[in-house]
Tab-separated table of C-alpha atoms and ligand atoms in Angstrom:
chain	number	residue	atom	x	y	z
R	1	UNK	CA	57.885	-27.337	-110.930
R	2	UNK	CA	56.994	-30.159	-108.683
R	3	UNK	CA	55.701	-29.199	-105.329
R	4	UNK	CA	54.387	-33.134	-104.805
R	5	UNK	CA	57.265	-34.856	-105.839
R	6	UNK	CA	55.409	-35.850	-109.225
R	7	UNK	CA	57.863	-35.705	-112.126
R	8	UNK	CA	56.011	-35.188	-115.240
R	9	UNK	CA	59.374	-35.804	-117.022
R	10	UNK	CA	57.591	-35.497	-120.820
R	11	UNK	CA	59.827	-34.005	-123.628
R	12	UNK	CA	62.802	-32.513	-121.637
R	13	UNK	CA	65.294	-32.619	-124.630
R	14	UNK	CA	68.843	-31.588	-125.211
R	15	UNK	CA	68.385	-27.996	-127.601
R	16	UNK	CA	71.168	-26.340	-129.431
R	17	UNK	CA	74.226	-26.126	-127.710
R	18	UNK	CA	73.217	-29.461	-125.611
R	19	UNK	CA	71.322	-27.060	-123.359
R	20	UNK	CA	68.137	-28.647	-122.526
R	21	UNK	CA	64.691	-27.394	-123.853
R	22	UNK	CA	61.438	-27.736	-121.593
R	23	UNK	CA	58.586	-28.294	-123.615
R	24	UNK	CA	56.199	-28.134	-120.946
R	25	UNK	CA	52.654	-30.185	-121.744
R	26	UNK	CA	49.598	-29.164	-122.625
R	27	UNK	CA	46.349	-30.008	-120.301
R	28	UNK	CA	43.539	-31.487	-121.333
R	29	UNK	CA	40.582	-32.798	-119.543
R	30	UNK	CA	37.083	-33.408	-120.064
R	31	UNK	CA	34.468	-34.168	-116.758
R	32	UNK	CA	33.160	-37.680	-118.619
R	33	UNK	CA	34.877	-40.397	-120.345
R	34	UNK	CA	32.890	-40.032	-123.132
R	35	UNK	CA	33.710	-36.334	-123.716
R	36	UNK	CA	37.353	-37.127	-124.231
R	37	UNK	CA	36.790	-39.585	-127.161
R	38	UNK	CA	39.406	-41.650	-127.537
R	39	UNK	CA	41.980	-39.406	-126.825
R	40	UNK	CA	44.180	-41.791	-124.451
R	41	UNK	CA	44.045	-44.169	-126.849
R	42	UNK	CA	45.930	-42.104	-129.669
R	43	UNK	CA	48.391	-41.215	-126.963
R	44	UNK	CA	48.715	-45.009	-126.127
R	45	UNK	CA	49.252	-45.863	-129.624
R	46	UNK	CA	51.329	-42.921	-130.725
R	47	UNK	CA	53.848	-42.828	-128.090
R	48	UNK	CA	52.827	-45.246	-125.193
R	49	UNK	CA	50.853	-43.552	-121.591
R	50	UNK	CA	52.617	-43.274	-118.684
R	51	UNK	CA	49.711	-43.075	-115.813
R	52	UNK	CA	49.801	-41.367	-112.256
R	53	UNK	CA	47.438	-41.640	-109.531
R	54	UNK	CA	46.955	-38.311	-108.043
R	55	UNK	CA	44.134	-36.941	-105.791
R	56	UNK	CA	42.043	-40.067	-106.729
R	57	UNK	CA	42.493	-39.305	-110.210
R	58	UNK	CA	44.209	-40.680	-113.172
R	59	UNK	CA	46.838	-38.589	-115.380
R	60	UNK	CA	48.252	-39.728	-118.283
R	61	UNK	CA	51.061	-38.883	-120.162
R	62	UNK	CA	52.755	-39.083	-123.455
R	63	UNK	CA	51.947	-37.321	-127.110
R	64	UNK	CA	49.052	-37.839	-129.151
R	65	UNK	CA	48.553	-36.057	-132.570
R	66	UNK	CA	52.091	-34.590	-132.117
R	67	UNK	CA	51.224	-32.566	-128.840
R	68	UNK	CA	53.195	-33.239	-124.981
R	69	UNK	CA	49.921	-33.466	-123.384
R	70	UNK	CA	48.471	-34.270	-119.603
R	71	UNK	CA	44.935	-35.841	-120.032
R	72	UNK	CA	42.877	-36.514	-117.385
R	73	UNK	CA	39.106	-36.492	-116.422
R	74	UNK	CA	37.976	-33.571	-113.816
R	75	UNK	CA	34.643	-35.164	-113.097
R	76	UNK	CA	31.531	-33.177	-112.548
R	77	UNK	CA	31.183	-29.829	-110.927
R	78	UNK	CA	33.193	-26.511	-109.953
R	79	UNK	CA	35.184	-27.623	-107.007
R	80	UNK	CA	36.234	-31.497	-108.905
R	81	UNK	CA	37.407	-29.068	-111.822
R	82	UNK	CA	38.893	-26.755	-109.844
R	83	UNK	CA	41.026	-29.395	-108.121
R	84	UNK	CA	42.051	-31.576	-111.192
R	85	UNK	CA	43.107	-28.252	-112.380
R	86	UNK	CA	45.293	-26.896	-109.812
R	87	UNK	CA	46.825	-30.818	-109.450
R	88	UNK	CA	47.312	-30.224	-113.518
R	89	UNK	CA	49.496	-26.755	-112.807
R	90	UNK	CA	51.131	-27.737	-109.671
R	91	UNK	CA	52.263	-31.525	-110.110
R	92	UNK	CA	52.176	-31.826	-113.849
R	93	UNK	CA	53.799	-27.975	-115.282
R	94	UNK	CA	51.022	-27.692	-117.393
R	95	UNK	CA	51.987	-25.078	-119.845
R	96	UNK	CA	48.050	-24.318	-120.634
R	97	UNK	CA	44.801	-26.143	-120.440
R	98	UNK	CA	41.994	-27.107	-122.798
R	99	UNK	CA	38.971	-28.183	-121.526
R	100	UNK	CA	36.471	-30.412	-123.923
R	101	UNK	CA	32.872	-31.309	-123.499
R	102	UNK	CA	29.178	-30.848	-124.004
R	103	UNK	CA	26.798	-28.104	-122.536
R	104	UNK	CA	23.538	-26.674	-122.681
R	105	UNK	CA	22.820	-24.248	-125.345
R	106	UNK	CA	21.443	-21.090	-123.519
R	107	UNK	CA	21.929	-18.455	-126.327
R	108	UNK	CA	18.576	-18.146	-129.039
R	109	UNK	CA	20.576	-19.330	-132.091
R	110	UNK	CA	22.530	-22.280	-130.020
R	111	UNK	CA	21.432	-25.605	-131.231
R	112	UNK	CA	21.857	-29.203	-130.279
R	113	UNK	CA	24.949	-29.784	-132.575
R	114	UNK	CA	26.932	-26.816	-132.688
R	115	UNK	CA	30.030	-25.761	-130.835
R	116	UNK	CA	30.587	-22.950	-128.280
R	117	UNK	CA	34.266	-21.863	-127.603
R	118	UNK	CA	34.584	-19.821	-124.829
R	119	UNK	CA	35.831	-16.181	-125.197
R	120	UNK	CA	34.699	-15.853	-121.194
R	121	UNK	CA	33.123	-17.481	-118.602
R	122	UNK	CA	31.452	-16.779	-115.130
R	123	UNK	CA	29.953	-18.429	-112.315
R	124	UNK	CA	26.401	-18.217	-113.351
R	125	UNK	CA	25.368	-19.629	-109.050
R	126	UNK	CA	28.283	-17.231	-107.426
R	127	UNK	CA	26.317	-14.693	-105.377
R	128	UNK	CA	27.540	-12.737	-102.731
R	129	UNK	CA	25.142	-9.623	-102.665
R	130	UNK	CA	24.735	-7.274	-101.765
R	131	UNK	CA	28.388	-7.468	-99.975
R	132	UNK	CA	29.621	-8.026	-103.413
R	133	UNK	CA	28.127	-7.947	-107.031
R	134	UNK	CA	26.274	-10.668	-108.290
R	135	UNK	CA	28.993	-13.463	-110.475
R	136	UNK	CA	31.611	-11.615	-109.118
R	137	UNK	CA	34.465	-13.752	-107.450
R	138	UNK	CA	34.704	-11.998	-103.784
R	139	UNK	CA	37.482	-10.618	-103.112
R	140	UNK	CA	39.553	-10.846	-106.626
R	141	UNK	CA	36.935	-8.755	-108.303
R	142	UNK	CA	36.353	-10.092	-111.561
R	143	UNK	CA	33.281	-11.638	-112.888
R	144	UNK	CA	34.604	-12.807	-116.099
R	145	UNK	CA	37.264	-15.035	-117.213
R	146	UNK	CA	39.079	-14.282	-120.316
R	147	UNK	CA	39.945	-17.192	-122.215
R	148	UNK	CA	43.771	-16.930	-123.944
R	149	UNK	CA	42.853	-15.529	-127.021
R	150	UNK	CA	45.313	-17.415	-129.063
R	151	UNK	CA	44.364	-20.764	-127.722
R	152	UNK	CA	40.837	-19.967	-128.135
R	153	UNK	CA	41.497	-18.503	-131.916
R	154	UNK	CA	43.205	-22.143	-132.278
R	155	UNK	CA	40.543	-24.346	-130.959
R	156	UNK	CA	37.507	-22.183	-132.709
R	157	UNK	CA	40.143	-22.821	-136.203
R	158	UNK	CA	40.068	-26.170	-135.608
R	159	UNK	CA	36.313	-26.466	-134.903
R	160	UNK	CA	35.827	-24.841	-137.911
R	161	UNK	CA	38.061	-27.083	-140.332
R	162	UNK	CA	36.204	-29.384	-138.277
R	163	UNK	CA	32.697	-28.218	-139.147
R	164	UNK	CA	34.271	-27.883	-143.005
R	165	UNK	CA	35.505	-30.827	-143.153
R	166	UNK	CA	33.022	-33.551	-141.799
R	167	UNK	CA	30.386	-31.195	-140.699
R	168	UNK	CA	27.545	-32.110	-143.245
R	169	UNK	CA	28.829	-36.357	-142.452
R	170	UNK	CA	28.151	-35.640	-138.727
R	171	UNK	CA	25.248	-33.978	-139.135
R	172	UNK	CA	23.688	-36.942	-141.283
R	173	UNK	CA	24.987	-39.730	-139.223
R	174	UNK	CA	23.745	-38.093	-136.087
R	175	UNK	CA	20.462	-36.233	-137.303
R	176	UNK	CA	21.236	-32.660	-136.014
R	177	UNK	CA	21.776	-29.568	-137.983
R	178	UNK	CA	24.929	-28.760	-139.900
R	179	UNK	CA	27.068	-27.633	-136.869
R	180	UNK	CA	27.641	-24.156	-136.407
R	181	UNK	CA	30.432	-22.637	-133.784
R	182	UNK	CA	29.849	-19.730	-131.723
R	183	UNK	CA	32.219	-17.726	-129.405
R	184	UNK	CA	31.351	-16.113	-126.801
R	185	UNK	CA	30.142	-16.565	-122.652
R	186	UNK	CA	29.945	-19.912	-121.106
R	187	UNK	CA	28.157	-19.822	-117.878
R	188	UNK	CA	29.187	-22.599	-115.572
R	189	UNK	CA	27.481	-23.919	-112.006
R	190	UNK	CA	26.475	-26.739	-109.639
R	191	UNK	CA	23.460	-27.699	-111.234
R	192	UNK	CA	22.064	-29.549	-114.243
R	193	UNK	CA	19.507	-26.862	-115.494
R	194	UNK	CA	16.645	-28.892	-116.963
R	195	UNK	CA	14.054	-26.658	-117.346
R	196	UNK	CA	12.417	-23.971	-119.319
R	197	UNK	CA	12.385	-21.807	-116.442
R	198	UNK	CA	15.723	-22.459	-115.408
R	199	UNK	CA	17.328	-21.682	-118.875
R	200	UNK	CA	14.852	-18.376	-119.234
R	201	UNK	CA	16.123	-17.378	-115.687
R	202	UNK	CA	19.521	-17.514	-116.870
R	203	UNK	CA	19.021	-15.535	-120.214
R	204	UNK	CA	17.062	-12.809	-118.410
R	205	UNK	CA	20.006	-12.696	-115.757
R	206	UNK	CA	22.691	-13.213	-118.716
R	207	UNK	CA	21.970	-11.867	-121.663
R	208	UNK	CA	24.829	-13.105	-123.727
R	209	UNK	CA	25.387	-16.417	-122.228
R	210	UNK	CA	25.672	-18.627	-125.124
R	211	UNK	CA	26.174	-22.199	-123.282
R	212	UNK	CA	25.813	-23.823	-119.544
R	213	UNK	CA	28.169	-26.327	-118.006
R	214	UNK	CA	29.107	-27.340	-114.648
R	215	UNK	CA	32.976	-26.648	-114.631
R	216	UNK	CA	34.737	-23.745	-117.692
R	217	UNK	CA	34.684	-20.884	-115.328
R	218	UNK	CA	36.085	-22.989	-112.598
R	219	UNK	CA	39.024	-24.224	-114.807
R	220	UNK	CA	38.823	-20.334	-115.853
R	221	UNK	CA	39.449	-18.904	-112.420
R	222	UNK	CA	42.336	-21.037	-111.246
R	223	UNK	CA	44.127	-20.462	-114.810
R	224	UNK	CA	43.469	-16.628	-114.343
R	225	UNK	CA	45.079	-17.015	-110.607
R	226	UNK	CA	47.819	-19.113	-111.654
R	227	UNK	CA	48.378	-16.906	-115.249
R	228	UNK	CA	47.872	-20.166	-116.884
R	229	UNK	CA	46.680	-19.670	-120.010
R	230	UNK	CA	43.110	-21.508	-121.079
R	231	UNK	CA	40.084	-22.504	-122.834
R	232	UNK	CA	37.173	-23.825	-123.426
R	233	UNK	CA	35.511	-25.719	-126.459
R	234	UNK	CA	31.900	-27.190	-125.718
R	235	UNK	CA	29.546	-29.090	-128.015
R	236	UNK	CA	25.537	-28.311	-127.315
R	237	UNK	CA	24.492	-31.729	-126.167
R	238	UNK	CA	20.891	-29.702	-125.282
R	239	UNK	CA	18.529	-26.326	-125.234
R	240	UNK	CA	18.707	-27.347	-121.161
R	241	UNK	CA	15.145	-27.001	-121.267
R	242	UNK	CA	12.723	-29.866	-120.374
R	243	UNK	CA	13.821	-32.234	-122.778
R	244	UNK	CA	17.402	-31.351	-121.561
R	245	UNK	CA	18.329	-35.372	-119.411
R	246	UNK	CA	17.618	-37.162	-122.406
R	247	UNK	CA	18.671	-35.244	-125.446
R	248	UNK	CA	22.308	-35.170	-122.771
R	249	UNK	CA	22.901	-38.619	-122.490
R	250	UNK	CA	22.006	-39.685	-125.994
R	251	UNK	CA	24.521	-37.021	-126.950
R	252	UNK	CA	27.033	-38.173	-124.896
R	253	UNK	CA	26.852	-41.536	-125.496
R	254	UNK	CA	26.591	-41.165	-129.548
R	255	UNK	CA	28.306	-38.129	-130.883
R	256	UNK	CA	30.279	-36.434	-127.951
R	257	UNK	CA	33.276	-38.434	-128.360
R	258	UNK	CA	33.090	-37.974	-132.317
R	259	UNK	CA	33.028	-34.192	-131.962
R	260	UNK	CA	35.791	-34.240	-129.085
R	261	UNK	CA	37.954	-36.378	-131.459
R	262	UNK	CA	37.753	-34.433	-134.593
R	263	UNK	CA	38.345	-31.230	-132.661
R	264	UNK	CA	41.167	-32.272	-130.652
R	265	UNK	CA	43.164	-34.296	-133.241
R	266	UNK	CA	43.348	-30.527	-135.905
R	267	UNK	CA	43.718	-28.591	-132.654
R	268	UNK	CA	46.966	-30.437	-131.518
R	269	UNK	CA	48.288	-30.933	-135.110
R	270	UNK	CA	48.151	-27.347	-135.565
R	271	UNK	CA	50.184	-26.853	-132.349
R	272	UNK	CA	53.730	-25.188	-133.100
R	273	UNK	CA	52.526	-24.058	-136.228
R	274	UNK	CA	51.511	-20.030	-136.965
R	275	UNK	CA	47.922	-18.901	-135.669
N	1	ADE	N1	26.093	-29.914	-119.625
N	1	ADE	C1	25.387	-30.314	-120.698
N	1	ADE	N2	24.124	-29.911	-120.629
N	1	ADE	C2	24.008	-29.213	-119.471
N	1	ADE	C3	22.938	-28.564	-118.822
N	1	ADE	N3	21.721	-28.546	-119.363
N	1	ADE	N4	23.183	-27.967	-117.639
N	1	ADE	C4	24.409	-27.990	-117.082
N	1	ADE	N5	25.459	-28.609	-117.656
N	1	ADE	C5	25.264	-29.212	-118.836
């Protein structure tokens, strides 16, 4: 489906009987550069990048770790997610998205270093009261986003070779705990929450919110609309507490791209292959 006169034109292939098989590619986007790790440069190596400008945004093309994939950077916040998103489903055929990236730990045994992969996620700022409950989505009536359970059974499998794997080398090299991944609520809004206030505010509202971010249950909601299936893997950059601006960008400049790489290269291998 093209409705902008974008070709994606990645893996069409003649199948049995020369009739051709769409393998439609996989979305993936991160807000910041530094949350995708080097992700386009696999693809660039593996099979070359075909780029397209679209909505003053960059996608590229091609495969990388075996996987027909879109990659592209949302930037920050609910509406720039929700737009690279829709471009992703409309212009691109995106059979399903993953979205990669840090957040703020929210839930008591989150730590700087683990992993959160999203079963669900809501709009922790959405507030319509009293004409509608608070979170929910006027109008469409849901609060919560399911995740695709598959894809999120296959990114928490590969966060967990992951943590298996290279967890006890990460955790030395960075000086954070031995990872640990979680699954569970991911709370997304417009704001940086940077206090101890603001992350107590948010338990007390949201008891099970594990993680907060600024775009999963943006990405959620147009999936949901579109029945695209998604999810979300996020690595705790911060408690989002006081301390929360500089633990962030010390994290993302030194270990997000690490974590995003390790995750994302056994995630797309295991694409194709049983659950
Ligand atoms: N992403 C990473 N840390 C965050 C925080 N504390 N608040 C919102 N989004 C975040």
């Amino acid at each position: 489906m093209s409705t902008t006169g974008i070709e994606a034109g990645v893996g069409a292939h003649p199948g049995i009987g020369g009739a051709p098989v769409s393998h439609r590619p996989l979305g993936i986007l991160a807000a910041l550069p530094q949350e995708l790790g080097d992700l386009i440069e696999a693809m660039r190596a593996e099979s070359g990048v075909r780029t397209i400008t679209h909505g003053q945004r960059d996608y590229h093309l091609g495969t990388v770790h075996g996987a027909s994939c879109v990659v592209t950077l949302a930037r920050v916040g609910k509406v720039a997610a929700a737009a690279t998103v829709s471009a992703l489903i409309h212009a691109f055929d995106v059979e399903a998205v993953v979205f990669t990236g840090v957040a703020g730990g929210v839930g008591a045994e989150v730590r700087v270093g683990d992993i959160v992969v999203a079963n669900a996620l809501l709009q922790h700022d959405l507030d319509a009261s009293p004409l509608f409950p608070r979170f929910e989505v006027p109008l469409l009536g849901v609060s919560r986003f399911a995740a695709d359970a598959s894809l999120a059974d296959r990114l928490a499998a590969a966060c967990e070779r992951f943590v298996a794997e290279e967890g006890t080398a990460a955790a030395e090299r960075f000086g954070t705990r031995e990872p640990r991944v979680h699954r569970g609520l991911i709370i997304s809004g417009d704001q940086f929450v940077a206090s101890a206030t603001g992350v107590q505010a948010l338990r007390d509202a949201l008891p099970d919110a594990l993680a907060v971010e600024m775009e999963g249950a943006a990405i959620a909601q147009v999936c949901y609309e579109y029945g695209v299936p998604c999810a979300v893997v996020r690595t705790i950059s911060d408690t989002a507490d006081d301390h929360a601006p500089g633990s962030f960008v010390s994290f993302l400049t030194e270990i997000a791209g690490t974590y995003s790489n390790a995750i994302l290269k056994r995630f797309l291998e295991s694409r194709g292959s049983p659950a």
